Coordinates of C-alpha atoms in Angstrom, one line a residue:
M1 CA 21.9 -0.6 -15.9
N2 CA 21.8 -2.0 -12.3
Q3 CA 23.6 -4.9 -10.8
T4 CA 21.4 -7.4 -12.6
G5 CA 21.9 -5.8 -16.0
V6 CA 18.3 -4.8 -16.3
R7 CA 16.7 -1.4 -16.7
W8 CA 13.3 -0.5 -15.5
T9 CA 10.3 0.0 -17.7
T10 CA 8.4 3.3 -18.1
D11 CA 5.5 2.1 -16.1
Q12 CA 7.8 1.1 -13.2
V13 CA 9.4 4.5 -13.2
L14 CA 6.0 6.3 -13.3
A15 CA 4.8 4.1 -10.4
L16 CA 7.2 6.1 -8.2
A17 CA 5.6 9.5 -9.0
P18 CA 4.0 11.1 -5.9
D19 CA 1.1 12.5 -8.0
A20 CA -0.3 13.1 -11.5
A21 CA 1.4 16.5 -11.9
S22 CA 4.8 14.9 -11.1
R23 CA 4.2 12.2 -13.7
T24 CA 3.4 14.8 -16.4
A25 CA 6.3 17.0 -15.5
G26 CA 8.7 14.1 -15.3
T27 CA 7.6 12.8 -18.7
K28 CA 8.5 16.1 -20.3
L29 CA 12.0 15.8 -18.9
G30 CA 12.5 12.2 -20.0
V31 CA 14.2 13.2 -23.1
A32 CA 17.9 13.8 -23.8
G33 CA 17.6 17.6 -24.6
P34 CA 17.9 19.1 -21.1
W35 CA 20.4 16.5 -19.7
S36 CA 24.2 16.4 -19.7
E37 CA 26.9 14.4 -17.9
T38 CA 24.5 11.5 -17.5
G39 CA 25.6 8.0 -16.5
A40 CA 24.7 4.7 -14.8
G41 CA 26.9 2.8 -12.5
S42 CA 27.2 -0.9 -11.9
A43 CA 26.0 -0.6 -8.3
G44 CA 22.5 0.8 -9.3
A45 CA 23.3 4.5 -9.4
V46 CA 22.0 6.9 -12.1
W47 CA 23.0 10.5 -12.3
G48 CA 22.9 13.6 -14.6
L49 CA 22.7 17.4 -14.8
C50 CA 19.4 18.9 -15.8
R51 CA 19.2 22.4 -17.4
G52 CA 16.7 24.5 -15.6
S53 CA 15.7 28.2 -15.6
G54 CA 18.8 29.2 -13.7
S55 CA 22.4 29.4 -14.8
T56 CA 23.4 26.3 -12.8
P57 CA 22.0 22.9 -13.8
Y58 CA 20.3 20.8 -11.2
R59 CA 22.4 17.8 -9.9
T60 CA 20.2 14.7 -9.8
V61 CA 21.2 11.3 -8.5
V62 CA 19.1 8.2 -8.1
D63 CA 20.0 5.0 -6.2
T64 CA 17.8 2.4 -7.9
T65 CA 18.6 -0.2 -5.1
G66 CA 16.5 1.9 -2.6
P67 CA 15.1 3.4 -4.5
A68 CA 16.1 6.8 -3.3
S69 CA 17.1 10.1 -5.0
T70 CA 18.5 13.6 -4.3
C71 CA 18.3 16.7 -6.4
S72 CA 19.6 20.3 -6.0
C73 CA 16.2 21.6 -7.1
P74 CA 13.9 23.2 -4.4
S75 CA 11.1 20.7 -4.9
R76 CA 9.7 19.0 -1.7
K77 CA 8.3 16.1 -3.6
F78 CA 10.0 12.8 -3.6
P79 CA 11.0 11.8 -6.1
C80 CA 11.1 15.2 -7.9
K81 CA 10.3 15.7 -11.6
H82 CA 14.0 15.7 -12.4
A83 CA 14.6 12.3 -10.8
L84 CA 11.6 10.9 -12.6
G85 CA 12.8 12.4 -15.9
L86 CA 16.3 11.0 -15.5
L87 CA 14.9 7.5 -14.7
L88 CA 12.6 7.7 -17.7
L89 CA 15.5 8.6 -20.0
W90 CA 17.6 5.8 -18.4
A91 CA 14.8 3.3 -19.0
A92 CA 14.2 4.4 -22.6
D93 CA 17.5 5.4 -24.1
R94 CA 20.7 3.4 -23.4
R95 CA 22.8 5.8 -25.4
A96 CA 21.5 9.0 -23.6
V97 CA 22.3 7.4 -20.2
A98 CA 25.3 5.1 -20.9
Q99 CA 27.0 2.7 -18.6
A100 CA 29.9 4.5 -16.8
E101 CA 33.0 3.1 -15.0
E102 CA 33.4 6.1 -12.7
V103 CA 30.9 8.1 -10.7
P104 CA 31.4 11.9 -10.7
D105 CA 32.4 13.3 -7.3
W106 CA 29.1 15.3 -6.8
A107 CA 27.1 12.1 -7.2
G108 CA 29.5 9.8 -5.4
T109 CA 29.5 11.9 -2.3
W110 CA 25.8 11.5 -1.8
L111 CA 25.8 7.8 -2.6
A112 CA 28.6 7.2 -0.1
G113 CA 26.9 9.2 2.5
R114 CA 23.6 7.3 2.0
R115 CA 25.2 3.9 2.3
E116 CA 27.2 4.9 5.4
R117 CA 24.0 6.1 7.0
A118 CA 22.2 2.9 6.0
A119 CA 25.1 0.8 7.6
G120 CA 25.0 3.0 10.7
R121 CA 21.2 2.5 11.1
A122 CA 21.6 -1.3 10.8
G123 CA 24.2 -1.3 13.5
E124 CA 22.5 1.0 16.0
A125 CA 20.8 -0.5 19.0
A126 CA 17.5 1.1 19.9
A127 CA 17.6 3.3 22.9
P128 CA 16.1 1.6 25.9
A129 CA 12.7 3.0 26.8
D130 CA 11.4 3.5 30.3
P131 CA 9.1 0.4 30.6
A132 CA 7.3 1.7 33.7
A133 CA 6.5 5.1 32.0
A134 CA 5.4 3.3 28.8
G135 CA 3.2 1.0 30.8
R136 CA 1.5 3.9 32.6
R137 CA 0.8 5.7 29.3
A138 CA -0.6 2.5 27.7
E139 CA -2.8 2.0 30.8
R140 CA -4.2 5.5 30.6
R141 CA -4.9 5.2 26.9
A142 CA -6.6 1.8 27.3
E143 CA -8.9 3.4 29.9
R144 CA -9.9 6.2 27.5
I145 CA -10.5 3.7 24.7
T146 CA -12.7 1.6 27.1
A147 CA -14.8 4.6 27.9
G148 CA -15.2 5.3 24.3
A149 CA -16.2 1.8 23.5
V150 CA -18.8 1.8 26.3
E151 CA -20.2 5.1 24.9
L152 CA -20.3 3.7 21.4
E153 CA -22.2 0.7 22.5
Q154 CA -24.8 2.9 24.0
R155 CA -25.2 4.8 20.7
L156 CA -25.5 1.6 18.7
T157 CA -28.2 0.5 21.2
D158 CA -30.0 3.7 20.7
L159 CA -29.8 3.3 16.9
L160 CA -31.4 -0.1 17.0
R161 CA -34.0 0.9 19.5
G162 CA -35.0 3.8 17.2
G163 CA -35.1 1.6 14.1
L164 CA -32.6 1.5 11.3
A165 CA -35.0 3.0 8.8
S166 CA -34.9 6.3 10.7
A167 CA -31.1 6.4 10.7
E168 CA -30.9 8.9 7.8
Q169 CA -33.1 11.5 9.5
P170 CA -30.4 13.0 11.7
G171 CA -28.0 13.4 8.8
Y172 CA -24.2 12.9 8.8
G173 CA -23.6 15.4 11.6
M174 CA -24.5 12.8 14.3
W175 CA -22.1 10.3 13.0
E176 CA -19.3 12.8 12.7
E177 CA -19.9 14.0 16.3
T178 CA -19.7 10.4 17.4
A179 CA -16.4 9.9 15.4
A180 CA -15.0 13.0 17.1
R181 CA -15.8 11.4 20.4
M182 CA -13.8 8.3 19.5
I183 CA -10.9 10.5 18.5
D184 CA -11.0 12.1 21.9
A185 CA -10.9 8.6 23.3
Q186 CA -7.8 7.9 21.3
A187 CA -9.5 5.2 19.3
P188 CA -9.0 6.2 15.6
G189 CA -9.9 2.7 14.4
L190 CA -13.4 3.1 16.0
A191 CA -13.7 6.6 14.6
G192 CA -13.0 5.4 11.1
R193 CA -15.7 2.7 11.4
V194 CA -18.2 5.2 12.7
R195 CA -17.6 7.4 9.7
E196 CA -18.2 4.5 7.4
L197 CA -21.5 3.9 9.1
G198 CA -22.5 7.5 8.6
A199 CA -22.0 7.1 4.8
I200 CA -24.4 4.2 4.6
P201 CA -27.9 5.7 5.3
G202 CA -29.6 6.7 2.1
S203 CA -26.7 5.3 0.0
G204 CA -28.9 3.2 -2.3
P205 CA -31.3 0.2 -2.3
G206 CA -30.7 -2.1 0.6
W207 CA -28.8 0.4 2.8
P208 CA -30.6 -0.7 6.1
V209 CA -29.2 -4.2 5.6
R210 CA -25.7 -2.9 5.0
L211 CA -26.1 -0.6 8.0
L212 CA -27.1 -3.6 10.2
E213 CA -24.1 -5.7 9.0
E214 CA -21.6 -2.9 9.7
S215 CA -23.2 -2.1 13.1
A216 CA -22.9 -5.8 14.0
L217 CA -19.1 -5.8 13.1
L218 CA -18.6 -2.6 15.1
H219 CA -20.4 -4.1 18.1
L220 CA -18.3 -7.2 17.8
L221 CA -15.1 -5.0 17.9
N222 CA -16.4 -3.2 21.0
A223 CA -17.2 -6.4 22.7
A224 CA -13.8 -7.9 21.8
W225 CA -12.0 -4.8 23.2
L226 CA -14.0 -4.9 26.4
G227 CA -13.2 -8.6 26.8
R228 CA -9.7 -8.5 25.4
D229 CA -8.2 -10.0 28.5
R230 CA -10.0 -13.3 27.8
L231 CA -8.9 -13.5 24.1
P232 CA -5.9 -15.5 22.8
E233 CA -2.9 -13.1 22.4
P234 CA -2.8 -13.2 18.5
L235 CA -6.6 -12.2 18.4
A236 CA -6.1 -9.6 21.2
A237 CA -3.3 -8.1 19.2
T238 CA -5.6 -7.9 16.1
V239 CA -8.3 -6.2 18.3
R240 CA -5.8 -3.6 19.6
T241 CA -4.8 -2.8 16.0
R242 CA -8.4 -2.6 14.8
V243 CA -9.4 0.0 17.5
G244 CA -6.4 2.1 16.4
L245 CA -3.4 1.2 18.7
P246 CA -0.2 1.1 16.7
S247 CA 1.2 -2.4 15.9
S248 CA 4.8 -3.2 16.2
A249 CA 7.2 -5.2 13.9
G250 CA 8.0 -7.8 16.5
G251 CA 8.3 -10.9 14.3
T252 CA 11.4 -12.7 13.1
P253 CA 12.8 -11.0 9.9
V254 CA 12.0 -13.0 6.8
R255 CA 14.6 -12.9 4.0
D256 CA 13.2 -13.7 0.6
H257 CA 13.1 -12.6 -3.0
W258 CA 10.1 -10.3 -2.6
M259 CA 7.9 -9.6 -5.7
V260 CA 6.5 -6.1 -5.8
L261 CA 3.0 -6.7 -7.0
A262 CA 1.1 -3.5 -6.3
Q263 CA 1.7 0.0 -5.0
D264 CA -1.0 2.8 -4.5
D265 CA -1.3 6.0 -2.5
S266 CA -4.2 7.4 -0.6
W267 CA -4.7 10.9 1.0
D268 CA -6.9 11.4 4.1
G269 CA -6.4 15.1 4.4
R270 CA -3.4 14.7 6.8
L271 CA -1.2 11.9 5.6
V272 CA -0.3 10.2 2.3
T273 CA -0.4 6.5 2.9
R274 CA 1.4 4.2 0.4
R275 CA 0.4 0.6 0.4
I276 CA 3.0 -1.8 -1.2
R277 CA 1.9 -5.4 -1.7
L278 CA 4.6 -8.0 -1.7
Y279 CA 4.9 -11.8 -2.3
G280 CA 7.8 -13.9 -1.2
R281 CA 9.0 -16.2 -4.1
D282 CA 10.6 -18.7 -1.8
S283 CA 8.4 -18.5 1.3
G284 CA 5.0 -18.1 -0.4
R285 CA 4.2 -15.3 2.2
S286 CA 2.3 -12.2 1.4
A287 CA 3.2 -8.9 3.0
L288 CA 1.9 -5.4 3.2
V289 CA 4.4 -2.6 3.7
L290 CA 3.1 0.9 4.6
S291 CA 5.0 4.1 4.1
F292 CA 3.7 7.6 5.1
G293 CA 4.2 11.2 4.0
A294 CA 3.0 14.1 6.1
A295 CA 1.5 17.4 4.8
G296 CA 1.0 16.0 1.3
R297 CA 4.6 15.0 0.8
S298 CA 5.2 11.7 -0.9
P299 CA 6.3 8.8 1.3
Q300 CA 9.9 8.0 1.2
L301 CA 9.7 4.3 0.4
G302 CA 8.8 3.4 -3.1
L303 CA 9.2 0.0 -4.8
P304 CA 8.5 -0.2 -8.6
V305 CA 5.8 -2.7 -9.4
G306 CA 7.1 -5.7 -11.5
L307 CA 10.5 -5.9 -9.8
M308 CA 11.8 -8.5 -7.4
V309 CA 14.1 -7.6 -4.5
E310 CA 16.0 -9.8 -2.3
A311 CA 15.4 -8.3 1.2
E312 CA 14.2 -8.8 4.7
V313 CA 10.7 -7.8 6.0
I314 CA 9.8 -7.8 9.7
P315 CA 6.3 -9.0 10.3
H316 CA 3.9 -7.2 12.7
T317 CA 2.2 -9.0 15.5
G318 CA -1.5 -10.0 15.3
A319 CA -3.7 -12.8 14.0
G320 CA -3.5 -13.1 10.3
Q321 CA -1.4 -10.0 10.2
L322 CA 0.1 -9.2 6.8
R323 CA 1.7 -5.9 7.6
A324 CA 5.5 -5.8 7.8
D325 CA 8.3 -3.3 7.9
W326 CA 10.8 -3.1 5.1
G327 CA 14.3 -4.3 6.3
A328 CA 17.7 -4.7 4.9
Q329 CA 18.0 -5.0 1.2
F330 CA 20.6 -7.3 -0.6
G331 CA 21.5 -6.2 -4.1
A332 CA 19.5 -4.4 -6.8
P333 CA 16.0 -5.3 -8.0
S334 CA 15.4 -7.6 -11.0
P335 CA 12.3 -8.1 -13.1
I336 CA 9.6 -10.7 -11.9
E337 CA 10.1 -13.7 -14.2
E338 CA 6.6 -15.1 -13.7
P339 CA 3.5 -14.4 -11.7
P340 CA 3.1 -15.8 -8.2
P341 CA 1.1 -19.0 -7.9
G342 CA -2.6 -18.6 -8.3
G343 CA -5.9 -20.4 -8.4
S344 CA -9.5 -20.1 -9.4
T345 CA -12.1 -17.6 -8.3
R346 CA -13.6 -20.2 -6.0
A347 CA -10.3 -20.7 -4.3
A348 CA -10.0 -16.9 -3.7
I349 CA -13.4 -16.8 -2.0
E350 CA -12.3 -19.7 0.2
A351 CA -9.1 -17.9 1.1
Y352 CA -11.0 -14.8 2.2
G353 CA -13.4 -17.0 4.2
S354 CA -10.5 -18.7 6.0
A355 CA -8.9 -15.4 6.8
L356 CA -12.1 -14.1 8.4
G357 CA -11.7 -16.9 11.0
T358 CA -8.7 -15.2 12.5
D359 CA -9.8 -11.5 11.7
P360 CA -13.5 -10.9 11.4
W361 CA -13.0 -7.3 10.5
L362 CA -10.8 -8.0 7.5
E363 CA -11.9 -6.2 4.4
S364 CA -10.0 -8.3 1.9
V365 CA -7.0 -10.7 1.3
P366 CA -4.4 -10.6 -1.5
V367 CA -4.9 -13.3 -4.0
T368 CA -3.8 -14.2 -7.5
L369 CA -6.3 -15.5 -10.1
R370 CA -5.1 -17.8 -12.8
D371 CA -6.8 -18.1 -16.2
V372 CA -9.6 -15.6 -15.7
I373 CA -11.4 -13.5 -18.3
P374 CA -12.8 -10.0 -17.5
L375 CA -16.4 -9.8 -18.7
P376 CA -19.0 -7.1 -18.6
V377 CA -22.4 -7.9 -17.1
M378 CA -25.8 -6.1 -17.1
G379 CA -26.0 -2.8 -15.3
G380 CA -22.5 -1.6 -16.1
D381 CA -20.8 -4.1 -13.7
W382 CA -17.9 -6.4 -14.5
Q383 CA -16.8 -9.8 -13.3
L384 CA -13.7 -12.0 -13.6
A385 CA -14.8 -15.5 -14.8
D386 CA -12.7 -18.7 -14.7
A387 CA -11.8 -19.6 -18.3
D388 CA -13.3 -23.1 -17.7
G389 CA -16.6 -21.6 -16.7
G390 CA -16.5 -22.9 -13.2
S391 CA -17.3 -19.7 -11.2
A392 CA -16.8 -16.0 -11.3
L393 CA -16.1 -13.0 -9.0
P394 CA -17.7 -9.6 -9.3
V395 CA -15.3 -6.7 -9.7
A396 CA -15.5 -4.4 -6.6
P397 CA -17.4 -1.2 -7.1
A398 CA -14.4 0.9 -6.3
A399 CA -12.5 -0.5 -9.3
L400 CA -15.4 0.0 -11.9
S401 CA -14.7 3.7 -12.4
R402 CA -10.9 3.3 -12.7
P403 CA -8.9 3.2 -15.9
G404 CA -7.1 0.0 -14.7
L405 CA -10.3 -2.1 -15.5
W406 CA -10.2 -1.0 -19.2
K407 CA -6.4 -1.7 -19.3
L408 CA -7.2 -5.2 -18.0
A409 CA -9.9 -5.7 -20.6
A410 CA -7.5 -4.6 -23.4
L411 CA -4.7 -6.8 -22.0
S412 CA -7.1 -9.8 -22.0
G413 CA -8.6 -9.2 -25.4
G414 CA -11.2 -11.9 -24.5
G415 CA -8.6 -14.4 -23.5
P416 CA -7.5 -15.7 -20.1
V417 CA -5.0 -13.7 -18.0
T418 CA -3.4 -13.9 -14.6
V419 CA -4.6 -11.1 -12.2
F420 CA -3.3 -10.2 -8.7
G421 CA -5.6 -8.2 -6.5
E422 CA -7.6 -8.1 -3.3
C423 CA -10.7 -10.3 -2.7
G424 CA -13.2 -9.3 -0.1
H425 CA -16.9 -9.0 0.7
R426 CA -17.4 -6.2 -1.9
G427 CA -15.8 -8.3 -4.7
F428 CA -12.4 -8.4 -6.3
H429 CA -10.2 -5.3 -6.9
P430 CA -7.6 -6.1 -9.7
L431 CA -4.2 -4.4 -9.1
T432 CA -1.8 -6.2 -11.5
A433 CA -2.0 -8.5 -14.5
W434 CA 0.0 -10.7 -16.7
S435 CA -0.8 -12.0 -20.2
P436 CA 0.7 -15.1 -21.9
E437 CA 0.8 -13.1 -25.1
I438 CA 2.6 -10.0 -23.7
P439 CA 5.8 -10.2 -21.6
G440 CA 6.1 -8.2 -18.4
T441 CA 4.0 -7.1 -15.4
V442 CA 1.2 -4.7 -16.1
P443 CA 0.1 -2.4 -13.2
L444 CA -3.6 -1.6 -13.1
T445 CA -3.5 1.1 -10.4

């Protein structure tokens, strides 16, 4: 039991798993059999010894205020299956992991060290960088990106001159070669958009129209980069981010009770990227926190969906920028008492349209829909319709094949529900839901 007297749910624990194999292995360890000397402290710590194949049991400790964990097992995953199993046991069985007044020394040492390191990081001042050297590096990179943007403009011109209908003849190799050129120009954002263009030709009815639309957006980004000196600074910062320059958390820290609304991981062959969607209960702000894991390792930061944490986030610069860094945390998480404020499907579309005014390359915006009903439509598609019949939003194609859609349909049972997700030009991607009939937050990812 943490400081708020509330234990997590099974879904909240499993949301921390780095992959499906870890969820399966952790579930097998979420029973009392292999565990001994378990306990839960008032400051959010959970600990226990797990019997393994060797003679010495694994020492597992979890700090739920992070969350963070340590284990004497050799696993490189974070959290490991033993930490997941311990948390599952803690969530499900109060007798198996009872409240304890004292923390054993082997667990207390790690907990104390972790909190000392956190305090040290908070008090450290960043080492001053050489501004002149940093400026020279930034200038050289900007020159390479400019050269790449000019080359890309010429390739887009050649594409239009040759006719969009012939774009599928060269195959994907031409697009991959162009993307590689953008990587050489240190413009990974441009490279990613080129690869997306390469996937459009021959992708189904109407693909030339989609290719023209995406080519126009890429041309707009090139033109914005080449004319960035004439742009307002917030828009210029957005353009720098879109071409692939790193953004910085330069805003004023925002302390709030942050609702953890969604968390999902993606793998691009090099990095695991964890996207955590937050909503500030008091400020009404949305935030996107990213955490990364190299070489297939799970990202360090994991916040269970359905909990609310009093903490600071530091916003990044840029027009309409939602990205933020996770800052200082105050106390242990508590369950979300009620969903964030929401509106109709029409209001969601208007919110996306308004956001495009500050960032024309925006794929989607986070929104909460109130009183909507998931409904199947012809052709295997789905939509979320307002309960009053006013309007509806199509479910994004990427969500149609995922089990979360069926979970949403089962939760609704034909009645209205509240759904949090991302609304964009491809439709609405549901991520989390609440039902008036069933308590708690239901993750859909």
